[in-house]
Short mmCIF file of C-alpha atoms in Angstrom, two decimals:
data_model
loop_
_atom_site.label_atom_id
_atom_site.label_comp_id
_atom_site.label_asym_id
_atom_site.label_seq_id
_atom_site.Cartn_x
_atom_site.Cartn_y
_atom_site.Cartn_z
CA MET A 1 0.00 0.00 0.00
CA GLY A 2 1.41 3.40 -0.99
CA LYS A 3 1.93 6.53 1.04
CA LEU A 4 -1.03 8.77 1.87
CA THR A 5 -1.71 11.87 -0.24
CA ASP A 6 -3.60 15.03 0.65
CA ARG A 7 -6.21 14.20 -2.00
CA GLU A 8 -6.77 10.75 -0.50
CA VAL A 9 -6.91 12.08 3.06
CA SER A 10 -9.41 14.80 2.11
CA LYS A 11 -11.80 12.12 0.83
CA LEU A 12 -11.73 10.09 4.05
CA LYS A 13 -15.16 10.07 5.72
CA PRO A 14 -16.09 9.15 9.30
CA ALA A 15 -17.61 5.76 9.96
CA GLU A 16 -19.58 4.27 12.83
CA LYS A 17 -16.31 3.09 14.35
CA ALA A 18 -12.87 4.65 14.23
CA TYR A 19 -10.57 3.23 11.54
CA ARG A 20 -6.94 3.57 10.47
CA LYS A 21 -5.27 4.57 7.20
CA PRO A 22 -1.59 3.53 7.30
CA ASP A 23 1.21 5.65 5.85
CA GLY A 24 4.03 3.19 6.53
CA GLY A 25 6.65 2.58 9.16
CA GLY A 26 4.06 2.47 11.96
CA LEU A 27 2.60 5.91 11.06
CA TYR A 28 -1.13 6.00 10.41
CA LEU A 29 -4.10 8.36 10.37
CA LEU A 30 -6.91 7.53 12.79
CA VAL A 31 -10.31 8.67 11.50
CA THR A 32 -12.80 9.07 14.36
CA PRO A 33 -16.61 8.78 14.20
CA SER A 34 -16.81 12.53 14.77
CA GLY A 35 -14.67 13.23 11.69
CA GLY A 36 -11.33 13.88 13.38
CA LYS A 37 -8.17 12.79 11.59
CA LEU A 38 -5.39 12.08 14.09
CA TRP A 39 -1.79 11.08 13.42
CA ARG A 40 -0.55 8.12 15.44
CA MET A 41 2.67 6.10 15.38
CA LYS A 42 3.09 2.54 16.63
CA TYR A 43 6.56 1.51 17.75
CA ARG A 44 8.38 -0.90 20.02
CA ILE A 45 10.97 -0.04 22.66
CA ASP A 46 12.48 -2.35 25.25
CA GLY A 47 10.28 -5.12 23.87
CA LYS A 48 7.06 -3.20 24.54
CA GLU A 49 4.62 -1.85 21.98
CA LYS A 50 3.92 1.87 22.46
CA LEU A 51 1.79 4.53 20.76
CA LEU A 52 2.82 8.12 20.04
CA SER A 53 0.31 10.91 19.31
CA ILE A 54 1.75 13.23 16.67
CA GLY A 55 -1.07 15.72 16.05
CA LYS A 56 -4.23 16.43 14.12
CA TYR A 57 -4.56 16.70 10.36
CA PRO A 58 -4.50 19.23 8.68
CA ASP A 59 -2.86 21.20 11.56
CA VAL A 60 -0.02 18.69 11.17
CA SER A 61 0.49 18.08 7.46
CA ILE A 62 1.50 14.77 5.93
CA ALA A 63 5.05 16.04 5.44
CA GLU A 64 5.27 17.28 9.03
CA ALA A 65 3.87 13.99 10.38
CA ARG A 66 6.55 12.06 8.49
CA LYS A 67 9.23 14.43 9.79
CA ARG A 68 8.10 13.84 13.40
CA GLN A 69 7.98 10.11 12.68
CA GLN A 70 11.62 10.19 11.60
CA GLU A 71 12.62 12.17 14.69
CA ALA A 72 10.87 9.59 16.87
CA ARG A 73 12.63 6.72 15.09
CA THR A 74 15.99 8.39 15.72
CA GLN A 75 15.14 8.66 19.43
CA ILE A 76 14.08 5.01 19.55
CA ALA A 77 17.36 4.01 17.90
CA ASN A 78 19.11 5.74 20.81
CA SER A 79 16.94 3.91 23.38
CA ILE A 80 14.90 7.05 24.07
CA ASP A 81 11.14 6.68 24.40
CA PRO A 82 9.49 9.51 22.37
CA ALA A 83 6.14 9.11 24.18
CA GLY A 84 7.93 9.38 27.53
CA ILE A 85 9.66 12.59 26.37
CA LYS A 86 6.33 14.02 25.27
CA GLN A 87 4.71 13.20 28.61
CA ALA A 88 7.62 14.81 30.47
CA GLN A 89 7.34 17.95 28.34
CA LYS A 90 3.60 18.11 29.02
CA ALA A 91 4.18 17.70 32.77
CA ALA A 92 6.79 20.46 32.66
CA ARG A 93 4.34 22.80 30.89
CA ILE A 94 1.65 22.05 33.48
CA ALA A 95 4.11 22.60 36.32
CA ALA A 96 5.30 25.86 34.78
CA ALA A 97 1.71 27.09 34.45
CA ALA A 98 1.04 26.17 38.08
CA ASN A 99 4.19 27.92 39.26
CA THR A 100 3.66 31.36 37.80
CA PHE A 101 3.55 34.18 40.30
CA GLU A 102 -0.20 34.61 39.73
CA ALA A 103 -0.96 30.90 40.18
CA VAL A 104 1.02 30.67 43.41
CA ALA A 105 -0.44 33.96 44.66
CA ARG A 106 -3.99 32.73 44.11
CA GLU A 107 -3.17 29.46 45.86
CA TRP A 108 -1.66 31.37 48.82
CA HIS A 109 -4.72 33.63 48.92
CA SER A 110 -7.12 30.67 48.99
CA LYS A 111 -5.36 29.29 52.07
CA LYS A 112 -5.44 32.55 54.08
CA THR A 113 -8.30 31.46 56.31
CA ASN A 114 -7.50 34.21 58.82
CA PHE A 115 -8.39 36.93 56.29
CA THR A 116 -11.67 38.70 56.85
CA HIS A 117 -13.97 38.96 53.84
CA ASN A 118 -12.99 42.56 53.19
CA THR A 119 -9.27 41.94 53.67
CA ALA A 120 -9.29 38.99 51.26
CA LYS A 121 -11.19 41.05 48.70
CA ASN A 122 -8.85 44.04 48.99
CA VAL A 123 -5.66 41.96 48.83
CA MET A 124 -6.73 40.17 45.64
CA ALA A 125 -7.93 43.43 44.06
CA ARG A 126 -4.49 45.00 44.63
CA LEU A 127 -2.73 41.99 43.13
CA GLU A 128 -5.01 41.87 40.09
CA ARG A 129 -4.70 45.60 39.46
CA LEU A 130 -1.08 46.31 40.29
CA VAL A 131 0.99 43.10 40.15
CA PHE A 132 -0.46 40.37 37.93
CA PRO A 133 -0.47 42.48 34.72
CA LEU A 134 3.29 43.05 35.12
CA ILE A 135 4.76 39.82 36.55
CA GLY A 136 1.80 37.47 37.04
CA ALA A 137 2.76 35.21 34.12
CA ARG A 138 6.42 34.92 35.15
CA PRO A 139 7.75 31.72 36.79
CA ILE A 140 7.82 32.57 40.48
CA ASP A 141 11.36 31.27 41.00
CA ALA A 142 12.64 33.61 38.25
CA ILE A 143 11.33 36.85 39.78
CA THR A 144 14.06 39.03 41.28
CA ALA A 145 14.16 41.90 43.77
CA PRO A 146 14.52 44.45 40.91
CA ASP A 147 11.39 42.97 39.29
CA PHE A 148 9.38 43.56 42.47
CA LEU A 149 10.95 46.99 42.93
CA SER A 150 9.87 47.98 39.41
CA VAL A 151 6.28 47.03 40.28
CA LEU A 152 6.36 48.95 43.56
CA ARG A 153 7.99 52.03 42.04
CA ARG A 154 4.98 52.40 39.73
CA VAL A 155 2.74 52.52 42.78
CA GLU A 156 5.05 55.00 44.51
CA GLU A 157 4.97 57.28 41.46
CA GLN A 158 1.20 57.56 41.92
CA GLY A 159 1.81 58.90 45.42
CA LYS A 160 0.40 55.74 47.03
CA LEU A 161 3.21 55.11 49.50
CA GLU A 162 1.09 53.18 52.01
CA THR A 163 -0.21 50.92 49.22
CA ALA A 164 3.35 50.31 47.99
CA HIS A 165 4.44 49.19 51.47
CA ARG A 166 1.38 46.98 51.92
CA LEU A 167 1.94 45.46 48.49
CA ARG A 168 5.56 44.67 49.30
CA GLY A 169 4.40 42.84 52.41
CA ILE A 170 1.82 40.87 50.43
CA CYS A 171 4.39 39.89 47.77
CA SER A 172 6.80 38.86 50.52
CA GLN A 173 4.18 36.59 52.09
CA ILE A 174 3.51 35.00 48.69
CA MET A 175 7.23 34.41 48.11
CA ARG A 176 7.65 32.87 51.58
CA TYR A 177 4.73 30.55 50.79
CA ALA A 178 6.50 29.62 47.53
CA VAL A 179 9.68 28.83 49.46
CA VAL A 180 7.80 26.63 51.95
CA THR A 181 6.02 24.76 49.13
CA GLY A 182 9.28 24.17 47.23
CA ARG A 183 8.66 26.50 44.29
CA ALA A 184 11.20 29.20 45.10
CA GLN A 185 14.55 29.37 46.87
CA HIS A 186 14.22 32.72 48.65
CA ASP A 187 12.04 35.80 49.15
CA PRO A 188 13.35 38.70 47.01
CA ALA A 189 10.45 40.96 48.06
CA GLY A 190 11.60 40.73 51.66
CA ALA A 191 14.91 42.36 50.71
CA LEU A 192 13.08 45.54 49.65
CA GLN A 193 11.92 46.55 53.12
CA GLY A 194 14.24 49.58 53.23
CA ALA A 195 14.15 50.35 49.50
CA LEU A 196 10.79 52.13 49.40
CA LYS A 197 10.07 55.73 50.27
CA PRO A 198 8.91 56.15 53.88
CA ARG A 199 5.16 55.81 54.20
CA ASN A 200 3.01 58.71 55.28
CA VAL A 201 2.41 57.77 58.90
CA LYS A 202 -1.02 58.71 60.15
CA HIS A 203 -1.20 58.84 63.93
CA MET A 204 -4.53 57.57 65.16
CA ALA A 205 -6.23 59.92 67.60
CA ALA A 206 -6.02 58.67 71.18
CA LEU A 207 -6.73 59.89 74.69
CA THR A 208 -3.68 59.28 76.88
CA GLU A 209 -4.22 61.58 79.87
CA PRO A 210 -5.76 59.60 82.77
CA LYS A 211 -8.32 62.36 83.47
CA GLN A 212 -9.52 62.18 79.87
CA VAL A 213 -9.54 58.38 79.94
CA ALA A 214 -11.68 58.40 83.09
CA GLU A 215 -14.30 60.55 81.38
CA LEU A 216 -14.19 58.37 78.25
CA LEU A 217 -14.80 55.20 80.27
CA ARG A 218 -17.80 56.78 82.00
CA MET A 219 -19.21 57.82 78.63
CA ILE A 220 -18.74 54.28 77.29
CA ASP A 221 -20.65 52.88 80.26
CA GLY A 222 -23.54 55.13 79.25
CA TYR A 223 -23.72 53.87 75.67
CA THR A 224 -27.27 52.79 74.79
CA GLY A 225 -26.80 51.05 71.43
CA THR A 226 -27.11 47.34 70.69
CA LEU A 227 -25.65 44.92 73.23
CA PRO A 228 -22.90 43.51 70.93
CA VAL A 229 -21.60 46.99 70.10
CA ALA A 230 -21.91 48.11 73.73
CA CYS A 231 -19.92 45.06 74.88
CA ALA A 232 -17.27 45.55 72.18
CA LEU A 233 -16.93 49.20 73.21
CA LYS A 234 -16.53 48.24 76.89
CA ILE A 235 -14.01 45.49 76.13
CA ALA A 236 -11.87 47.55 73.73
CA PRO A 237 -10.02 49.55 76.44
CA TYR A 238 -9.33 46.41 78.48
CA VAL A 239 -7.79 44.29 75.69
CA PHE A 240 -6.38 47.04 73.38
CA VAL A 241 -6.19 44.78 70.33
CA ARG A 242 -6.44 46.08 66.77
CA PRO A 243 -10.03 47.11 65.88
CA GLY A 244 -10.26 44.49 63.10
CA GLU A 245 -9.22 41.75 65.49
CA LEU A 246 -11.80 42.78 68.07
CA ARG A 247 -14.73 43.00 65.68
CA THR A 248 -13.90 39.61 64.07
CA ALA A 249 -13.35 37.79 67.39
CA GLU A 250 -14.77 34.26 67.32
CA TRP A 251 -16.24 32.33 70.24
CA ALA A 252 -14.22 29.28 69.21
CA ASP A 253 -11.01 31.20 70.03
CA ILE A 254 -12.15 32.29 73.49
CA ASP A 255 -11.79 30.11 76.59
CA LEU A 256 -13.79 31.75 79.37
CA ASP A 257 -12.70 29.17 81.94
CA ALA A 258 -9.01 29.77 81.21
CA ALA A 259 -9.69 33.49 80.68
CA GLU A 260 -7.77 33.51 77.40
CA TRP A 261 -8.40 34.60 73.83
CA ARG A 262 -6.10 32.93 71.27
CA TYR A 263 -6.11 33.96 67.63
CA THR A 264 -3.91 34.72 64.60
CA VAL A 265 -2.79 38.33 64.18
CA THR A 266 -3.77 39.24 60.62
CA LYS A 267 -1.09 41.89 60.25
CA THR A 268 1.83 39.58 61.02
CA ASP A 269 0.24 36.14 60.50
CA THR A 270 1.43 35.08 63.97
CA GLN A 271 -0.31 33.42 66.91
CA HIS A 272 -1.28 35.68 69.81
CA ILE A 273 -2.73 35.25 73.31
CA VAL A 274 -4.80 37.88 75.08
CA PRO A 275 -5.24 37.15 78.82
CA LEU A 276 -8.76 38.20 79.80
CA ALA A 277 -9.20 40.15 83.01
CA ARG A 278 -12.13 39.29 85.26
CA GLN A 279 -14.00 42.36 83.97
CA VAL A 280 -13.74 41.13 80.37
CA VAL A 281 -14.91 37.62 81.26
CA THR A 282 -17.95 39.12 83.01
CA ILE A 283 -18.86 41.16 79.92
CA LEU A 284 -18.44 38.17 77.61
CA LYS A 285 -20.61 35.98 79.84
CA GLU A 286 -23.30 38.65 79.62
CA LEU A 287 -23.07 38.62 75.82
CA HIS A 288 -22.78 34.84 75.34
CA PRO A 289 -26.53 34.03 75.63
CA LEU A 290 -27.20 36.45 72.77
CA THR A 291 -24.40 35.64 70.29
CA GLY A 292 -22.78 32.47 71.67
CA ARG A 293 -24.55 30.15 69.23
CA GLY A 294 -22.99 31.92 66.27
CA ARG A 295 -19.43 32.18 65.02
CA TYR A 296 -18.70 35.79 65.90
CA VAL A 297 -18.65 37.34 69.35
CA PHE A 298 -19.77 40.67 67.88
CA PRO A 299 -21.93 39.81 64.86
CA SER A 300 -23.39 42.24 62.37
CA ALA A 301 -26.78 43.65 63.28
CA ARG A 302 -28.02 42.75 59.80
CA THR A 303 -26.83 39.17 59.71
CA GLY A 304 -25.18 37.00 62.30
CA GLU A 305 -23.10 35.33 59.58
CA ARG A 306 -20.66 38.25 59.47
CA PRO A 307 -18.88 40.27 62.13
CA MET A 308 -19.95 43.82 62.89
CA SER A 309 -18.75 46.44 60.43
CA ASP A 310 -15.39 48.20 60.37
CA ASN A 311 -17.17 51.38 61.39
CA ALA A 312 -19.17 50.06 64.35
CA ILE A 313 -16.81 51.12 67.17
CA LEU A 314 -16.00 54.43 65.48
CA ALA A 315 -19.70 55.17 64.95
CA ALA A 316 -20.40 54.35 68.61
CA LEU A 317 -17.71 56.80 69.72
CA ARG A 318 -19.20 59.50 67.49
CA ARG A 319 -22.64 58.77 68.91
CA LEU A 320 -21.19 59.46 72.35
CA GLY A 321 -19.97 62.81 71.09
CA ILE A 322 -16.30 61.84 70.86
CA GLY A 323 -14.78 63.41 67.74
CA LYS A 324 -12.43 61.69 65.31
CA ASP A 325 -9.65 64.06 66.42
CA GLU A 326 -10.06 62.82 70.01
CA MET A 327 -10.31 59.03 69.85
CA THR A 328 -10.48 56.16 67.36
CA GLY A 329 -10.86 52.41 67.76
CA HIS A 330 -7.10 52.08 67.23
CA GLY A 331 -6.50 54.77 69.86
CA PHE A 332 -7.11 52.31 72.72
CA ARG A 333 -3.75 50.75 71.84
CA ALA A 334 -1.85 54.03 72.15
CA MET A 335 -3.77 54.78 75.35
CA ALA A 336 -2.73 51.47 76.93
CA ARG A 337 0.87 51.67 75.75
CA THR A 338 1.35 55.18 77.13
CA ILE A 339 -0.32 54.73 80.53
CA LEU A 340 1.02 51.22 81.20
CA ASP A 341 4.51 52.57 80.68
CA GLU A 342 4.39 56.09 82.09
CA VAL A 343 1.90 55.68 84.95
CA LEU A 344 1.92 52.02 85.95
CA GLY A 345 5.59 51.45 85.18
CA VAL A 346 5.09 48.12 83.40
CA ARG A 347 8.09 46.66 81.59
CA PRO A 348 8.07 47.85 77.96
CA ASP A 349 8.72 44.36 76.57
CA LEU A 350 5.56 43.02 78.26
CA ILE A 351 3.54 45.87 76.75
CA GLU A 352 4.99 45.23 73.28
CA HIS A 353 4.25 41.50 73.58
CA GLN A 354 0.66 42.26 74.47
CA LEU A 355 0.34 44.69 71.58
CA ALA A 356 1.41 41.79 69.31
CA HIS A 357 4.43 43.72 68.14
CA ALA A 358 7.60 41.93 67.05
CA VAL A 359 9.77 41.46 70.14
CA ARG A 360 13.08 39.61 69.81
CA ASP A 361 15.36 37.90 72.30
CA PRO A 362 19.08 38.80 72.66
CA ASN A 363 19.90 36.41 69.81
CA GLY A 364 17.51 38.16 67.44
CA ARG A 365 14.87 35.43 67.49
CA ALA A 366 11.21 36.28 67.78
CA TYR A 367 9.63 35.24 71.08
CA ASN A 368 6.78 32.76 70.80
CA ARG A 369 3.23 33.64 71.74
CA THR A 370 3.49 32.17 75.26
CA ALA A 371 6.48 34.32 76.24
CA HIS A 372 6.03 35.95 79.66
CA LEU A 373 2.39 34.81 79.74
CA PRO A 374 2.09 34.72 83.58
CA GLU A 375 3.48 38.28 83.80
CA ARG A 376 1.18 39.44 81.00
CA LYS A 377 -1.84 37.96 82.81
CA LYS A 378 -0.95 39.98 85.90
CA MET A 379 -0.43 43.08 83.75
CA MET A 380 -3.82 42.75 82.03
CA GLN A 381 -5.62 42.37 85.38
CA GLN A 382 -3.68 45.31 86.80
CA TRP A 383 -4.66 47.37 83.75
CA ALA A 384 -8.34 46.46 84.02
CA ASP A 385 -8.39 47.28 87.74
CA TYR A 386 -6.68 50.61 87.05
CA LEU A 387 -9.28 51.52 84.42
CA ASP A 388 -12.09 50.68 86.83
CA LYS A 389 -10.53 52.91 89.49
CA LEU A 390 -10.28 55.74 86.97
CA LYS A 391 -13.90 55.29 86.01
CA ALA A 392 -14.95 55.29 89.66
CA GLY A 393 -13.19 58.62 90.21
CA ALA A 394 -10.12 57.43 92.13
CA GLU A 395 -7.15 59.73 92.62
CA ILE A 396 -5.49 60.20 89.26
CA ILE A 397 -1.76 60.25 88.65
CA SER A 398 -1.03 62.25 85.49
CA LEU A 399 1.61 61.37 82.96
CA ARG A 400 5.17 62.19 83.85
CA GLY A 401 6.00 65.79 83.19
CA ASN A 402 2.35 66.92 83.22
CA ALA A 403 0.50 68.74 85.94
CA ALA A 404 -1.95 66.80 88.06
#
């Protein structure tokens, strides 16, 4: 039987079952019931019969099919399996597609279970808008520090310094995830920490004078809004966590018997423990019958499936007549840091631990979440008792250097 011609191939019609039209040397055209015409090559290697897919006619012409047949025969003559090579090449392409920066970033994002809904949405929006169009298709292990810097400089040029710094942190987390999962050797984004322009630091308004704090606490006690917001507002000064961490607190993370709240700090992706003073436990026990069956300690008023809004604490403060230039939800942290240090004389490292800031030992290693826990428990009870005394009108010691 002679070699196939284009004229002969064009006349081939589909049948009820697939059939073959040989071209010689193991090469044949497989005609499928749907009308497809597929090049196949039968061969033997190491005593086993194998089959190699060469392509689809007319995308792969007769001449090209014969050329690929000859290349395969040369490989076979050198004890190389052409089908095995093709499978390896396909696996490499799939692996490369799965290891682009965008693919790894999306995988990392899907595993960030500690992200709130809004945080997850904002992080992905930044990546899709500012990073993926520039380096998303690049193999993640080939991206260098200058590549990331080029991306971040574009953001800086728009005057968005805070966004540039946040984006560097996000890219660094993605690269560290790639290192852990074996798809990169190091984190080049982490090396850029000092390469960006300083961010525009916005100091959150806070009351730090004990006399002012006393009045604030009395005003909070008089809040008449919903019970979840009222409880969150009362607890905020005692625990001085970040506002986002307070509003998204989950009952599953709180042990009222042990008087502890354990959760992951979203900003640093580290584990943290908040010892709960007796006053906080009392407030939570009051709230538990109302929200304890749900996930969130302070659920949204609209739906219990989500935590209360970002603006809930701030709106409550405004409702009490406290202006944005006087106090914010974040201001409770500055209030605690200042008074614990300057009035109560607590060791600064204990305060920094409780603020979930990075604190390192003499060898430069980060302390774990249980570091100085007994001392921190005493500090948190001392702080809560001090606030109660302020609220009750006890004698007030002003900050050092200020008049009483």
